[in-house]
CSV table of C-alpha atoms in Angstrom, one decimal:
chain,number,residue,atom,x,y,z
A,10,MET,CA,21.7,82.6,-27.2
A,11,ASP,CA,25.3,83.4,-24.9
A,12,LEU,CA,23.8,83.1,-21.2
A,13,ASP,CA,27.0,84.6,-20.3
A,14,VAL,CA,26.1,88.0,-22.4
A,15,PHE,CA,21.7,87.2,-21.2
A,16,VAL,CA,22.9,87.7,-17.8
A,17,MET,CA,25.4,90.5,-18.4
A,18,THR,CA,22.6,92.6,-20.2
A,19,HIS,CA,19.5,92.0,-17.2
A,20,ARG,CA,21.1,91.3,-13.8
A,21,ALA,CA,20.3,95.2,-12.7
A,22,GLU,CA,17.1,94.1,-13.4
A,23,TRP,CA,17.1,91.6,-11.1
A,24,ASP,CA,18.8,93.2,-8.5
A,25,ARG,CA,16.2,96.6,-8.5
A,26,LEU,CA,13.4,93.7,-8.6
A,27,ASP,CA,15.4,91.8,-5.4
A,28,GLN,CA,15.4,95.8,-4.0
A,29,LEU,CA,12.4,96.2,-4.1
A,30,LEU,CA,11.4,92.8,-3.1
A,31,ARG,CA,13.0,93.6,-0.3
A,32,LYS,CA,10.9,96.5,1.1
A,33,GLY,CA,7.9,94.5,1.1
A,34,ARG,CA,4.4,97.2,1.6
A,35,GLY,CA,7.0,100.6,1.8
A,36,LEU,CA,6.5,100.8,-2.0
A,37,THR,CA,5.8,104.1,-3.4
A,38,GLY,CA,2.8,103.5,-6.0
A,39,ALA,CA,5.5,103.9,-9.3
A,40,GLU,CA,8.0,100.8,-7.3
A,41,ALA,CA,4.8,99.3,-6.9
A,42,ASP,CA,4.5,99.4,-10.7
A,43,GLU,CA,8.2,99.0,-11.4
A,44,LEU,CA,7.7,95.4,-9.8
A,45,VAL,CA,4.7,94.1,-11.5
A,46,ALA,CA,7.2,95.1,-14.8
A,47,LEU,CA,10.3,94.1,-13.9
A,48,TYR,CA,8.5,90.9,-12.0
A,49,GLN,CA,6.9,90.1,-15.8
A,50,ARG,CA,10.4,91.1,-17.2
A,51,THR,CA,12.2,88.4,-15.5
A,52,ALA,CA,9.3,85.5,-15.4
A,53,THR,CA,9.5,85.5,-19.4
A,54,HIS,CA,13.6,85.7,-18.6
A,55,LEU,CA,13.2,82.6,-16.5
A,56,SER,CA,11.3,81.0,-19.2
A,57,LEU,CA,13.8,82.1,-22.0
A,58,ILE,CA,16.7,80.3,-20.0
A,59,GLN,CA,15.0,77.1,-19.4
A,60,SER,CA,14.5,76.5,-22.6
A,61,THR,CA,17.3,77.8,-24.0
A,62,ALA,CA,20.6,77.4,-22.2
A,63,PRO,CA,19.3,76.2,-18.5
A,64,ASP,CA,22.2,76.7,-16.4
A,65,PRO,CA,20.5,75.8,-12.1
A,66,THR,CA,22.2,78.5,-10.5
A,67,VAL,CA,20.8,81.4,-13.0
A,68,THR,CA,17.6,79.6,-12.7
A,69,GLY,CA,17.5,78.7,-9.1
A,70,ARG,CA,17.8,82.7,-8.9
A,71,LEU,CA,15.3,83.7,-11.1
A,72,THR,CA,13.0,81.0,-9.8
A,73,GLN,CA,12.9,82.2,-6.6
A,74,LEU,CA,12.7,86.3,-7.3
A,75,VAL,CA,10.4,84.8,-9.8
A,76,ALA,CA,8.2,83.5,-6.7
A,77,ARG,CA,8.3,86.2,-4.1
A,78,ALA,CA,7.4,88.5,-6.6
A,79,ARG,CA,3.9,86.9,-7.3
A,80,ALA,CA,3.3,86.3,-3.5
A,81,THR,CA,3.5,89.6,-3.6
A,82,VAL,CA,2.3,91.1,-6.8
A,83,THR,CA,-1.0,88.3,-6.1
A,84,GLY,CA,-0.4,89.1,-2.4
A,85,THR,CA,-1.4,85.3,-0.5
A,86,ARG,CA,-4.5,83.8,-0.4
A,87,ARG,CA,-5.6,81.5,2.4
A,88,ALA,CA,-8.5,78.6,1.4
A,89,SER,CA,-11.8,79.5,2.9
A,90,TRP,CA,-15.1,77.7,3.7
A,91,ARG,CA,-16.5,79.3,0.5
A,92,ASP,CA,-13.9,77.4,-1.3
A,93,ALA,CA,-14.8,74.2,0.3
A,94,ALA,CA,-19.0,75.1,-0.5
A,95,ARG,CA,-17.4,75.7,-4.4
A,96,PHE,CA,-15.4,72.6,-4.7
A,97,LEU,CA,-18.5,70.8,-3.8
A,98,THR,CA,-20.7,72.3,-5.6
A,99,ALA,CA,-18.5,73.0,-9.3
A,100,GLY,CA,-15.9,72.0,-9.4
A,101,PHE,CA,-15.8,68.2,-7.5
A,102,PRO,CA,-19.5,67.5,-10.1
A,103,ALA,CA,-17.9,68.9,-12.9
A,104,ALA,CA,-15.1,67.0,-12.5
A,105,MET,CA,-16.8,63.4,-12.6
A,106,TYR,CA,-19.3,64.5,-15.2
A,107,ARG,CA,-16.9,66.0,-18.3
A,108,SER,CA,-15.5,62.4,-17.3
A,109,ARG,CA,-18.1,60.4,-17.5
A,110,HIS,CA,-16.9,59.0,-20.6
A,111,TRP,CA,-14.7,57.0,-18.8
A,112,TRP,CA,-16.5,55.7,-15.2
A,113,ILE,CA,-19.6,54.5,-16.9
A,114,PRO,CA,-17.7,52.0,-19.3
A,115,THR,CA,-15.9,51.0,-16.9
A,116,ALA,CA,-18.6,50.5,-14.9
A,117,VAL,CA,-20.5,48.7,-16.9
A,118,LEU,CA,-18.1,46.5,-18.0
A,119,SER,CA,-17.2,45.9,-13.9
A,120,THR,CA,-20.4,45.1,-13.5
A,121,LEU,CA,-20.3,42.3,-16.4
A,122,LEU,CA,-17.8,40.5,-14.8
A,123,ALA,CA,-18.7,40.0,-11.5
A,124,ALA,CA,-21.9,39.1,-13.1
A,125,ILE,CA,-20.2,36.7,-15.2
A,126,ILE,CA,-17.8,35.4,-12.2
A,127,GLY,CA,-20.4,34.8,-10.3
A,128,TRP,CA,-22.5,32.8,-13.0
A,129,TRP,CA,-19.0,30.7,-13.6
A,130,ILE,CA,-18.8,29.5,-9.8
A,131,GLY,CA,-22.0,29.4,-8.9
A,132,THR,CA,-22.7,26.5,-11.9
A,133,HIS,CA,-19.2,24.6,-11.5
A,134,PRO,CA,-19.0,22.4,-8.1
A,135,GLU,CA,-15.8,22.3,-8.9
A,136,VAL,CA,-14.7,26.2,-9.1
A,137,GLN,CA,-16.6,26.3,-5.7
A,138,SER,CA,-14.6,23.1,-4.6
A,139,ALA,CA,-11.5,24.5,-5.2
A,140,ILE,CA,-11.5,28.5,-3.6
A,141,ALA,CA,-12.6,25.8,0.4
A,142,ALA,CA,-13.8,22.8,1.7
A,143,PRO,CA,-17.5,21.8,1.2
A,144,GLU,CA,-18.3,22.7,5.9
A,145,GLU,CA,-16.0,26.2,5.2
A,146,LEU,CA,-18.6,27.0,1.9
A,147,ARG,CA,-21.4,26.1,3.7
A,148,GLN,CA,-20.0,28.1,7.1
A,149,LEU,CA,-19.9,31.0,5.0
A,150,THR,CA,-23.6,30.3,2.8
A,151,ARG,CA,-25.2,29.2,5.6
A,152,PRO,CA,-28.0,31.4,7.5
A,153,GLY,CA,-26.7,33.2,10.7
A,154,GLY,CA,-23.4,32.4,8.4
A,155,GLU,CA,-19.2,34.4,8.1
A,156,TYR,CA,-21.4,36.4,4.7
A,157,GLU,CA,-24.2,37.9,7.3
A,158,THR,CA,-22.6,38.2,10.6
A,159,TYR,CA,-19.6,40.5,9.0
A,160,TYR,CA,-21.7,43.6,9.2
A,161,SER,CA,-22.2,43.1,12.5
A,162,SER,CA,-19.2,42.0,13.8
A,163,HIS,CA,-17.9,45.0,15.1
A,164,PRO,CA,-19.4,48.2,16.5
A,165,ALA,CA,-20.9,50.3,14.1
A,166,ALA,CA,-19.5,53.3,14.4
A,167,SER,CA,-15.6,51.7,14.0
A,168,PHE,CA,-16.9,49.5,11.2
A,169,ALA,CA,-18.1,52.2,9.7
A,170,ALA,CA,-15.2,54.7,9.8
A,171,GLN,CA,-12.6,51.5,9.2
A,172,VAL,CA,-14.7,50.0,5.6
A,173,TRP,CA,-14.8,54.5,4.5
A,174,THR,CA,-10.5,54.4,5.3
A,175,ASN,CA,-10.6,51.2,3.4
A,176,ASN,CA,-12.9,52.1,0.5
A,177,ALA,CA,-10.2,55.8,0.3
A,178,GLN,CA,-7.6,54.2,0.1
A,179,ALA,CA,-8.8,51.8,-3.1
A,180,ALA,CA,-10.0,55.0,-4.6
A,181,ALA,CA,-7.2,56.4,-3.8
A,182,MET,CA,-4.9,53.6,-5.1
A,183,CYS,CA,-7.2,54.1,-8.8
A,184,LEU,CA,-6.5,57.4,-8.9
A,185,VAL,CA,-3.1,57.6,-8.1
A,186,LEU,CA,-1.4,54.0,-9.9
A,187,GLY,CA,-3.3,55.2,-12.7
A,188,ALA,CA,-0.6,57.5,-14.1
A,189,PHE,CA,1.4,53.9,-14.8
A,190,LEU,CA,-0.8,53.2,-18.5
A,191,CYS,CA,-3.8,52.0,-16.6
A,192,LEU,CA,-2.4,48.2,-15.6
A,193,PRO,CA,-2.7,48.5,-11.8
A,194,VAL,CA,-5.8,50.0,-12.0
A,195,VAL,CA,-7.1,47.0,-14.2
A,196,TRP,CA,-6.0,44.5,-11.0
A,197,ILE,CA,-7.6,46.7,-8.7
A,198,LEU,CA,-10.8,46.3,-10.1
A,199,PHE,CA,-10.5,42.6,-11.3
A,200,LEU,CA,-9.6,41.8,-7.7
A,201,ASN,CA,-12.4,43.8,-6.5
A,202,MET,CA,-15.3,42.2,-9.0
A,203,ALA,CA,-13.2,38.8,-8.8
A,204,ASN,CA,-14.3,39.0,-4.9
A,205,LEU,CA,-18.1,39.6,-5.5
A,206,GLY,CA,-17.8,37.6,-8.1
A,207,VAL,CA,-17.4,34.8,-5.2
A,208,GLY,CA,-19.5,36.3,-3.2
A,209,ILE,CA,-22.6,35.6,-5.2
A,210,GLY,CA,-21.7,32.7,-7.1
A,211,LEU,CA,-21.7,31.2,-3.7
A,212,MET,CA,-24.2,32.9,-2.8
A,213,SER,CA,-26.7,31.9,-5.1
A,214,SER,CA,-25.0,27.4,-5.5
A,215,ALA,CA,-26.8,27.7,-1.5
A,216,GLY,CA,-30.1,29.1,-2.8
A,217,ARG,CA,-29.1,32.3,-0.3
A,218,LEU,CA,-28.7,35.4,-3.1
A,219,ASP,CA,-32.0,37.4,-2.1
A,220,THR,CA,-29.8,38.0,1.1
A,221,PHE,CA,-26.5,38.5,-0.4
A,222,LEU,CA,-28.3,41.3,-2.6
A,223,GLY,CA,-30.1,42.0,0.1
A,224,LEU,CA,-26.7,42.7,2.2
A,225,VAL,CA,-24.4,44.2,-0.3
A,226,LEU,CA,-27.3,47.0,-2.1
A,227,PRO,CA,-28.4,49.5,0.7
A,228,HIS,CA,-24.2,50.6,0.9
A,229,GLY,CA,-23.0,48.5,-2.1
A,230,LEU,CA,-24.2,51.2,-5.4
A,231,LEU,CA,-22.9,54.3,-4.0
A,232,GLU,CA,-19.8,52.7,-2.9
A,233,LEU,CA,-19.0,50.5,-6.0
A,234,THR,CA,-19.9,54.4,-8.1
A,235,ALA,CA,-18.1,55.6,-6.2
A,236,VAL,CA,-14.5,53.1,-7.0
A,237,PHE,CA,-15.8,52.8,-10.8
A,238,VAL,CA,-15.6,57.3,-11.6
A,239,ALA,CA,-12.2,56.8,-9.0
A,240,ALA,CA,-10.7,54.1,-11.9
A,241,GLY,CA,-12.3,55.5,-15.0
A,242,THR,CA,-10.2,58.6,-14.3
A,243,GLY,CA,-7.1,56.8,-13.0
A,244,LEU,CA,-7.5,55.2,-16.5
A,245,GLN,CA,-8.2,58.7,-18.4
A,246,LEU,CA,-5.1,59.3,-16.1
A,247,GLY,CA,-3.1,57.0,-17.8
A,248,TRP,CA,-4.4,57.8,-21.3
A,249,THR,CA,-3.1,61.0,-21.4
A,250,LEU,CA,0.4,59.8,-21.4
A,251,VAL,CA,-0.9,58.1,-24.4
A,252,ASP,CA,-2.3,60.6,-26.0
A,253,PRO,CA,-2.7,63.8,-25.0
A,254,GLY,CA,-4.2,65.4,-27.5
A,255,PRO,CA,-3.3,69.0,-29.0
A,256,ARG,CA,-1.3,70.2,-24.8
A,257,SER,CA,1.7,68.4,-24.4
A,258,ARG,CA,2.2,65.9,-22.7
A,259,ARG,CA,3.0,67.6,-19.7
A,260,ASP,CA,0.7,70.2,-19.2
A,261,ALA,CA,-1.9,67.6,-20.2
A,262,LEU,CA,-0.8,64.9,-17.3
A,263,ALA,CA,-0.8,68.4,-14.6
A,264,GLN,CA,-4.1,69.1,-15.3
A,265,GLN,CA,-5.3,65.6,-15.5
A,266,GLY,CA,-3.3,65.4,-11.7
A,267,ARG,CA,-5.0,68.4,-10.4
A,268,ALA,CA,-7.8,66.9,-11.0
A,269,ALA,CA,-7.4,63.2,-10.1
A,270,LEU,CA,-6.6,65.4,-6.6
A,271,GLY,CA,-9.9,66.5,-6.3
A,272,MET,CA,-11.5,63.6,-7.6
A,273,ALA,CA,-9.9,61.7,-4.4
A,274,MET,CA,-11.2,64.4,-1.9
A,275,GLY,CA,-14.5,64.0,-2.8
A,276,LEU,CA,-14.9,60.7,-3.7
A,277,ALA,CA,-14.0,60.4,-0.1
A,278,LEU,CA,-16.8,62.1,1.2
A,279,VAL,CA,-18.9,59.3,-1.1
A,280,LEU,CA,-17.3,56.7,0.5
A,281,PHE,CA,-17.8,58.4,3.7
A,282,VAL,CA,-21.2,58.5,3.0
A,283,SER,CA,-21.1,54.8,1.5
A,284,GLY,CA,-19.7,54.0,5.1
A,285,LEU,CA,-22.4,55.1,6.9
A,286,ILE,CA,-24.1,53.7,5.4
A,287,GLU,CA,-22.7,50.0,5.3
A,288,GLY,CA,-22.3,50.0,8.6
A,289,PHE,CA,-25.6,51.2,10.3
A,290,VAL,CA,-28.4,50.7,7.9
A,291,THR,CA,-27.0,46.9,6.5
A,292,PRO,CA,-26.7,45.5,9.7
A,293,SER,CA,-29.7,47.1,10.5
A,294,GLY,CA,-33.5,45.4,11.9
A,295,LEU,CA,-34.9,47.2,9.0
A,296,PRO,CA,-36.8,45.1,6.7
A,297,THR,CA,-35.1,44.2,3.1
A,298,TRP,CA,-36.8,46.2,0.9
A,299,ALA,CA,-36.4,49.6,3.5
A,300,ARG,CA,-32.7,49.1,3.1
A,301,ILE,CA,-32.1,48.4,-0.7
A,302,ALA,CA,-35.1,51.4,-1.4
A,303,ILE,CA,-32.1,53.7,1.3
A,304,GLY,CA,-29.1,51.9,-1.0
A,305,VAL,CA,-31.2,53.8,-4.1
A,306,LEU,CA,-32.2,56.4,-3.4
A,307,ALA,CA,-28.3,56.9,-1.9
A,308,GLU,CA,-27.0,56.5,-5.6
A,309,LEU,CA,-29.9,58.5,-7.4
A,310,ALA,CA,-29.1,61.5,-5.3
A,311,PHE,CA,-25.2,61.1,-6.4
A,312,LEU,CA,-26.3,60.5,-10.2
A,313,ALA,CA,-28.7,64.0,-10.3
A,314,TYR,CA,-25.4,65.2,-7.9
A,315,VAL,CA,-23.1,64.3,-10.8
A,316,TYR,CA,-25.8,64.9,-13.1
A,317,VAL,CA,-27.4,68.4,-12.4
A,318,LEU,CA,-24.9,70.6,-10.6
A,319,GLY,CA,-22.2,68.7,-12.6
A,320,GLY,CA,-23.3,69.1,-15.7
A,321,ARG,CA,-24.6,72.6,-15.5
A,322,ALA,CA,-20.4,73.4,-13.7
A,323,ALA,CA,-19.4,71.8,-16.4
A,324,ARG,CA,-20.9,73.8,-19.0
A,325,ALA,CA,-20.7,77.1,-17.9
A,326,GLY,CA,-16.6,76.0,-18.0
A,327,GLN,CA,-15.7,73.9,-14.9
A,328,ALA,CA,-13.1,71.4,-15.3
A,329,GLY,CA,-12.3,70.6,-12.1
A,330,ASP,CA,-8.8,72.0,-11.7
A,331,ILE,CA,-7.6,74.8,-10.3
A,332,ASP,CA,-8.0,78.5,-10.7
A,333,ASP,CA,-6.3,79.9,-13.5
A,334,TRP,CA,-4.5,82.4,-11.2
A,335,GLU,CA,-3.5,79.8,-9.0
A,336,ARG,CA,-1.3,78.0,-11.8
A,337,SER,CA,2.1,78.8,-13.4
A,338,ALA,CA,1.6,80.5,-16.8
A,339,GLU,CA,2.0,77.8,-20.0
A,340,LEU,CA,3.4,80.1,-21.7
A,341,PRO,CA,6.4,83.2,-21.3
A,342,THR,CA,4.4,86.4,-20.0
A,343,ALA,CA,5.6,89.6,-22.8
A,344,ALA,CA,8.7,91.5,-21.0
């Protein structure tokens, strides 16, 4: 395509579109129809130039024109509480439901890894001695030791806020770093499971595994599930770079990235709940069975949320992505 000839041929249409946009709300009915037609043509022109003869100056002008025209044609729209409710009842659970084939295997393999590390440490005294000196290990695992006092070492509200912040950061890192071919996500998961395995191994070697599980399970079930969901989504995002499927790599990554961003916001709420449990329930004076029961109920509620609301929304076509009208056109529109 000869760019100079193309520009000369369509410059009058672009100038006319700019003129109509400057009039704002004072358009007549015929002018409004003309604006819509010129907007569609200019969007097509922009797509053709970008794909065949990209020029920064022309592309910049047309991009600005198309953006202004689109805002005028579609109108501005502000997020509302209805949008938030729709996200929490459809978009977010649907995204988790659709990605379950990634985060469920992630959860199973990660839990198995933590158990293996715990067994290895608990049955090998030489490994325990490599972790810390015997006196330090006794300080960690004895009744009233550091493993137990950790959950009551700060006021409940500030501790819950700190836990929520740390876990939300870990989940966000899993989601974002998945784009780097999955490797950072695997490393983050390994570190988390190794820390859990060390606690299991040391407390089991001291004959206090029941105490450790009584402290971890109330909040850990929901907390670890959220981390597994984030890690599985991050791995799916990374795999999209390797195998985008029938879509172009750019479009596939954009769609999966938008869904991951929504997942980050939704999982922050899930981790907020687990942080409240860890701050107020785990160190409370409730019997162990009652604390664990609260954790199990929270986990069952989360799974029901994913499989009931999420499954229903996914079957209705929800994918956790933004609406079609909010996305840029993937193909040129007809002129």
